[in-house]
PDB file of C-alpha atoms in Angstrom:
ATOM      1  CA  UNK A  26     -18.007   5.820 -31.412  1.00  0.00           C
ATOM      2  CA  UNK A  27     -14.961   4.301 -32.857  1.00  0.00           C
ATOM      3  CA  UNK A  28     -12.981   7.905 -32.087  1.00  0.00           C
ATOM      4  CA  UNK A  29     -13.789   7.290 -28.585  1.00  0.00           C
ATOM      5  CA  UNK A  30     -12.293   3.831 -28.323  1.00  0.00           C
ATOM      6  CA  UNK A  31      -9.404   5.394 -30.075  1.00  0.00           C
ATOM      7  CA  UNK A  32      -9.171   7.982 -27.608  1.00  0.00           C
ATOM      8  CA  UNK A  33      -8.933   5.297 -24.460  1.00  0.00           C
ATOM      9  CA  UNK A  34      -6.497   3.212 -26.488  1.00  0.00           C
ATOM     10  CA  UNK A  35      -4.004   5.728 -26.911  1.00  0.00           C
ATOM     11  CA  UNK A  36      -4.424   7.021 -23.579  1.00  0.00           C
ATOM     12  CA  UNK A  37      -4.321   3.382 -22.003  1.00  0.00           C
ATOM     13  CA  UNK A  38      -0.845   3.014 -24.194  1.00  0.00           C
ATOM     14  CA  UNK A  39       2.441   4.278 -23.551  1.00  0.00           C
ATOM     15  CA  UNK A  40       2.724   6.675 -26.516  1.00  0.00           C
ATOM     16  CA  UNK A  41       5.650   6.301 -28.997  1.00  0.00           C
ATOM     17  CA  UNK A  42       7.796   7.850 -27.156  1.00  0.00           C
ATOM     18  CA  UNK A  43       7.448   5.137 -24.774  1.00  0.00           C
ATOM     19  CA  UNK A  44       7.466   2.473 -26.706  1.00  0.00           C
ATOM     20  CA  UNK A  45      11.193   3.727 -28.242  1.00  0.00           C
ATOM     21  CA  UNK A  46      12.165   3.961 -24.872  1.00  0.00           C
ATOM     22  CA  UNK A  47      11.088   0.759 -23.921  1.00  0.00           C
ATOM     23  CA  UNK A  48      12.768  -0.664 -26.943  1.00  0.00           C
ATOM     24  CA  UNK A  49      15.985   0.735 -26.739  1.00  0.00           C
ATOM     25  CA  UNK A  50      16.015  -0.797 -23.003  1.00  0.00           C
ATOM     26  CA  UNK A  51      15.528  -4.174 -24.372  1.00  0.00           C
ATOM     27  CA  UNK A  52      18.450  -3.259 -26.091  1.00  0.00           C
ATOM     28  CA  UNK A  53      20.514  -2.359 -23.694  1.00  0.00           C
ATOM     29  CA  UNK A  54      19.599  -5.147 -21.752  1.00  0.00           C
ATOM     30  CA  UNK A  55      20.471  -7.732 -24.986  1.00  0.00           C
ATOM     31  CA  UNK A  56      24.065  -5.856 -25.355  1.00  0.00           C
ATOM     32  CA  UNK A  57      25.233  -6.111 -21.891  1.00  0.00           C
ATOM     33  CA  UNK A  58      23.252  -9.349 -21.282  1.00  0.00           C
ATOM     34  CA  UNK A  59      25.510 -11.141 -18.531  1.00  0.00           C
ATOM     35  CA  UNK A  60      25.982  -8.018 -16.313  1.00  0.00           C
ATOM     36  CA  UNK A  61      22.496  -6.823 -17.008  1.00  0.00           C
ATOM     37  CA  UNK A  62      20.802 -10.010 -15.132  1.00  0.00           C
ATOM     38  CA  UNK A  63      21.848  -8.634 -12.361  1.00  0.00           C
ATOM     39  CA  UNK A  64      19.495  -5.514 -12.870  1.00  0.00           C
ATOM     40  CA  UNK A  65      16.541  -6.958 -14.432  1.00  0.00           C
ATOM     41  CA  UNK A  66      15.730 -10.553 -12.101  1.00  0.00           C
ATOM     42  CA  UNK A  67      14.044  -9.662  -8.818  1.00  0.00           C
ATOM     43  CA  UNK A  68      13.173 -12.055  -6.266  1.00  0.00           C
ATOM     44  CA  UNK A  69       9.261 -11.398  -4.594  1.00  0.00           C
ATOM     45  CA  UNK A  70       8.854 -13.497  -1.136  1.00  0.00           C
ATOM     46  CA  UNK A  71       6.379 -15.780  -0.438  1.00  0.00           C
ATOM     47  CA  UNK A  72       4.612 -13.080   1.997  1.00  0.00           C
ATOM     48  CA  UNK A  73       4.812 -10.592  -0.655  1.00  0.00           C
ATOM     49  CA  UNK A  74       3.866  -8.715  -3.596  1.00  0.00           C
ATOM     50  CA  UNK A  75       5.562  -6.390  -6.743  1.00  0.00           C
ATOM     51  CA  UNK A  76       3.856  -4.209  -8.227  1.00  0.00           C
ATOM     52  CA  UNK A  77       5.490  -3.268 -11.253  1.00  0.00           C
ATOM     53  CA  UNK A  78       5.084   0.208 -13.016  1.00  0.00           C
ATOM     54  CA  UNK A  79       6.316   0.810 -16.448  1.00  0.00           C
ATOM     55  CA  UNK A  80       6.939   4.539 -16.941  1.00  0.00           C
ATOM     56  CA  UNK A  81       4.608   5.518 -14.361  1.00  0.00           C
ATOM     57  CA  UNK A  82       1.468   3.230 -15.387  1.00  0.00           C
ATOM     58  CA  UNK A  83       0.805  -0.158 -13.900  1.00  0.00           C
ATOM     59  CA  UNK A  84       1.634  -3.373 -15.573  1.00  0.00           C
ATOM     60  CA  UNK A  85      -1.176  -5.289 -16.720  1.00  0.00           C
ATOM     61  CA  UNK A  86      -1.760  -8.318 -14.383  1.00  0.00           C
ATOM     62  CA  UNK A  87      -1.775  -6.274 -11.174  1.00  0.00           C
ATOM     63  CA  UNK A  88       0.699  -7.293  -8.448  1.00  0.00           C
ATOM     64  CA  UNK A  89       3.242 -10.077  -9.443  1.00  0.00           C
ATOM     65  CA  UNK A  90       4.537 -12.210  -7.288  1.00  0.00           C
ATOM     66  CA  UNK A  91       5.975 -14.593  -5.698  1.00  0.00           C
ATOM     67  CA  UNK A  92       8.531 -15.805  -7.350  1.00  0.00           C
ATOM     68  CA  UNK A  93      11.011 -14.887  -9.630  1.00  0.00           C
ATOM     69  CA  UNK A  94      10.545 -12.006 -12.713  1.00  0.00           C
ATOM     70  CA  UNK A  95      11.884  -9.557 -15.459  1.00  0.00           C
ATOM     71  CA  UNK A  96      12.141  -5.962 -15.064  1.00  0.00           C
ATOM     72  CA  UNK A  97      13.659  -3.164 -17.683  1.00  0.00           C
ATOM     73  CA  UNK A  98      16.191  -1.277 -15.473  1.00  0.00           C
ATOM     74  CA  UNK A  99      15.543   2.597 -15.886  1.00  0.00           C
ATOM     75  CA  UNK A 100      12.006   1.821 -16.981  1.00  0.00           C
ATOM     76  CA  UNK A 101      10.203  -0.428 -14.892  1.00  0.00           C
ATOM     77  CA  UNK A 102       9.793   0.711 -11.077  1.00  0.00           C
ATOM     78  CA  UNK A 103       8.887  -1.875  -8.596  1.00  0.00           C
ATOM     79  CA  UNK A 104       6.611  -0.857  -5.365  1.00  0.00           C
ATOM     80  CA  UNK A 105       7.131  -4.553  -2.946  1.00  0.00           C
ATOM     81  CA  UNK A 106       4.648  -4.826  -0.516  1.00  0.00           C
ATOM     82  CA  UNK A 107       4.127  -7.313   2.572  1.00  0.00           C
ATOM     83  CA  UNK A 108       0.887  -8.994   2.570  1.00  0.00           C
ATOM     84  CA  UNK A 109       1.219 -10.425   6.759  1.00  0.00           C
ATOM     85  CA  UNK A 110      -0.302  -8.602   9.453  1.00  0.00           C
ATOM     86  CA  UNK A 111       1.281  -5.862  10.537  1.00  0.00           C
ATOM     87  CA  UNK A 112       0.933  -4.611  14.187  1.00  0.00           C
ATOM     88  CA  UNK A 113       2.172  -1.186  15.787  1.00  0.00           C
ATOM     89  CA  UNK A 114       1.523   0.506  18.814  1.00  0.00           C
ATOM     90  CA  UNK A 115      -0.387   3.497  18.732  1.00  0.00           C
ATOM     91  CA  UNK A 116       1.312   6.174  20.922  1.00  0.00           C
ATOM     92  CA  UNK A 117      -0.453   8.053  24.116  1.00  0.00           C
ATOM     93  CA  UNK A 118      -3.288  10.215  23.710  1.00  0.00           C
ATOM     94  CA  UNK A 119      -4.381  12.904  25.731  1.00  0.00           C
ATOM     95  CA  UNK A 120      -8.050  12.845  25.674  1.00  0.00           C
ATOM     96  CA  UNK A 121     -10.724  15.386  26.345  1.00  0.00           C
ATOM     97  CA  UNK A 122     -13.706  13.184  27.563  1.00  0.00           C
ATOM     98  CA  UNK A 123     -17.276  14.398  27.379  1.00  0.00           C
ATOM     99  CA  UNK A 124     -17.559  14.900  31.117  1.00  0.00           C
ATOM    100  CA  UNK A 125     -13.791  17.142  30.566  1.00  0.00           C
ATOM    101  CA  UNK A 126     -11.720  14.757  32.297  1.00  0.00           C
ATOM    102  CA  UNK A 127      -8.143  14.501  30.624  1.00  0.00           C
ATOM    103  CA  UNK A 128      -7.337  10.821  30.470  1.00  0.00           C
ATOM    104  CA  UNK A 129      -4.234   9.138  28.551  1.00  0.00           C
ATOM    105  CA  UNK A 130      -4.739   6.129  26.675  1.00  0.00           C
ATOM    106  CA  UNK A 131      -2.935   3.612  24.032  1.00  0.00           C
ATOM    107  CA  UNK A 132      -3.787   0.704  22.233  1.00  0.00           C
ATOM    108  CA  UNK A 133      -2.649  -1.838  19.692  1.00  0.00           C
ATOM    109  CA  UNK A 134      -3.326  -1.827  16.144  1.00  0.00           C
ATOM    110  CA  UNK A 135      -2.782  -4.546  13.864  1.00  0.00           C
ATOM    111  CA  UNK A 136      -3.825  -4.235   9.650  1.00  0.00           C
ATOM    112  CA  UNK A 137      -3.411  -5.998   6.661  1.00  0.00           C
ATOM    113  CA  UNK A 138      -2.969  -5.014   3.225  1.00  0.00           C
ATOM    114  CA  UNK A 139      -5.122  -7.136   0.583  1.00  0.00           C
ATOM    115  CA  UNK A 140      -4.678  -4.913  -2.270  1.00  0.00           C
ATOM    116  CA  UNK A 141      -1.602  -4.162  -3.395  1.00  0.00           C
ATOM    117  CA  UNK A 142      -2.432  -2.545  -6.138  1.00  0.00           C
ATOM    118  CA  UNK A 143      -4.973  -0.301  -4.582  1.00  0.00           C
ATOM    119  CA  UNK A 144      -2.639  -0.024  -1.686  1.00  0.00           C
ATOM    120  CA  UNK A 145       0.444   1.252  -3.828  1.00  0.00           C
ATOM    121  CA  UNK A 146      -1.535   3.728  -6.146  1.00  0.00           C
ATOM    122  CA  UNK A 147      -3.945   5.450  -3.992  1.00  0.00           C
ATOM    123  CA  UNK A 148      -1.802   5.959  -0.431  1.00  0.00           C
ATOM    124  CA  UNK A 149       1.427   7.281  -0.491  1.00  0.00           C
ATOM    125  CA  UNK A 150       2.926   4.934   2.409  1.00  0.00           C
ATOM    126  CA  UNK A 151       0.099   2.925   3.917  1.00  0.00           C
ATOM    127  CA  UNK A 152       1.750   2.042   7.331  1.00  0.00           C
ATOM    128  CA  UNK A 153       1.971   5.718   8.007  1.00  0.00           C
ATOM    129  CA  UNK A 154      -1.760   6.404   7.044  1.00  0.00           C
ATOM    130  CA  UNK A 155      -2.891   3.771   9.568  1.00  0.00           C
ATOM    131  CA  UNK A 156      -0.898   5.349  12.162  1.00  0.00           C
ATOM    132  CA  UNK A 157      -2.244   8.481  11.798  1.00  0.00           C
ATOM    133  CA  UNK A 158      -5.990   7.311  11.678  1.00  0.00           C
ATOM    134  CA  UNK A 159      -5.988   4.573  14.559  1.00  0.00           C
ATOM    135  CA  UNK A 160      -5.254   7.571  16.627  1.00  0.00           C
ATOM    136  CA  UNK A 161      -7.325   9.766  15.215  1.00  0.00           C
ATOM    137  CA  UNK A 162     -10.133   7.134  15.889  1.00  0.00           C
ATOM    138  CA  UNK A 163      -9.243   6.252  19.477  1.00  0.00           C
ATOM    139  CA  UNK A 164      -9.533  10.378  20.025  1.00  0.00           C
ATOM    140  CA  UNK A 165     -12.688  10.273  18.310  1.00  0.00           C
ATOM    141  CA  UNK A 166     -14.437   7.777  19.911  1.00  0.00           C
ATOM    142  CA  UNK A 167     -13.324   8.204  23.431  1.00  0.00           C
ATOM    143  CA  UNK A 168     -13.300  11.478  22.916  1.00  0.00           C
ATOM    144  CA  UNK A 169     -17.609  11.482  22.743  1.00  0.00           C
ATOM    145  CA  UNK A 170     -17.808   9.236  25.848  1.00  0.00           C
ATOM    146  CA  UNK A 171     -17.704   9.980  29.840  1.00  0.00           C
ATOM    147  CA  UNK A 172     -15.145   8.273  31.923  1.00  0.00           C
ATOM    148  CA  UNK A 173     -17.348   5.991  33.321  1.00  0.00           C
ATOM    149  CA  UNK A 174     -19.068   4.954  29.639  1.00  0.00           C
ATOM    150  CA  UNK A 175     -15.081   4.051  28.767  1.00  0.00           C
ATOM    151  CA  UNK A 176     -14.793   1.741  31.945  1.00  0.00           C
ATOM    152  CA  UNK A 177     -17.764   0.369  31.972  1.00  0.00           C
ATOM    153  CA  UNK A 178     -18.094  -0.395  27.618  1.00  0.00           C
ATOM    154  CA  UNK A 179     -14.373  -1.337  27.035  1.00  0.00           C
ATOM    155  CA  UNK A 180     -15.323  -4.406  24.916  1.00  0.00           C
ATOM    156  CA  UNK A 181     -17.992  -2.374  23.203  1.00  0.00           C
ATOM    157  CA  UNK A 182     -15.711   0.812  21.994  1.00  0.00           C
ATOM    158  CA  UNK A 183     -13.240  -2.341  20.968  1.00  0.00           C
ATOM    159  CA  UNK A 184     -15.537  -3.195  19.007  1.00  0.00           C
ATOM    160  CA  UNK A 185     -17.006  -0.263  17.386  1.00  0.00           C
ATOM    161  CA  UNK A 186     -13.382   0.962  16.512  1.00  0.00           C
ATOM    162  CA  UNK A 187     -12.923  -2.319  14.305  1.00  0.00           C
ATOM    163  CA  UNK A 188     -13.272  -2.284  10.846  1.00  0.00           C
ATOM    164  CA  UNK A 189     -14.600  -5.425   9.332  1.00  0.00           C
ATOM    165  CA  UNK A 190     -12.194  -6.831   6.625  1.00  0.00           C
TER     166      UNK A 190
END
């Protein structure tokens, strides 16, 4: 039992490789102190959030922010992302209705992101993603329904292309 906690603590660590490397930032950082402040204080808005990954992991603590914190130059990466509602329109489709009539629609999309964390280490770029699936979801649903259904259920097809938050 104990070889298995082992096991997750050193994989949950940075190794001791990492740990020198870490270390010999802190260094750096100490020797060159005045020019280095410029480097290692960043500056997270009100609307926003940091995530902060040391050598490729995630900080404990999840997304920092806002306010004012330390980062290791050459170590630390920081991922920023903006926590207000973000809206886009979502280009023309051609659409193939059920009763084959090709029809051309838009729409508006608006999202927001309350995760960072899960935002930054499970999608590559988020606003992109949502793109691409708000259209594929106004193909897919008008895509199963006759002209008519669309003119006459407008509200309805709003509201079964919502997702609740």
């Amino acid at each position: 039992m104990q070889s298995e906690e082992s096991k997750n603590q050193a994989e949950e660590g940075f190794g001791l490789c990492g740990y020198i490397l870490i270390g010999l930032s802190y260094i750096i950082v100490i020797f060159t102190f005045p020019f280095s402040l410029l480097f290692c204080i960043k500056i997270v808005k009100e609307y926003e959030r940091a995530v902060i990954l040391r050598l490729g992991r995630i900080l404990s603590g999840g997304a920092k922010g806002p306010g004012l914190f330390f980062i290791l130059p050459c170590i630390d990466q920081i991922v920023t992302t903006d926590l207000r509602t973000i809206t886009f329109d979502v280009p023309p489709q051609e659409i193939l209705t059920k009763d084959s009539l090709s029809i051309t629609v838009d729409a508006v999309c608006y999202f927001r992101i309350f995760d960072p964390v899960v935002s930054v280490t499970n999608v590559e770029n988020a606003q992109v993603s949502t793109r691409l699936l708000a259209a594929t979801t106004l193909r897919n649903i008008l895509g199963t329904r006759t002209l008519q259904e669309i003119l006459q259920d407008k509200e309805i097809i709003a509201q079964n292309m919502q997702v609740p938050s």
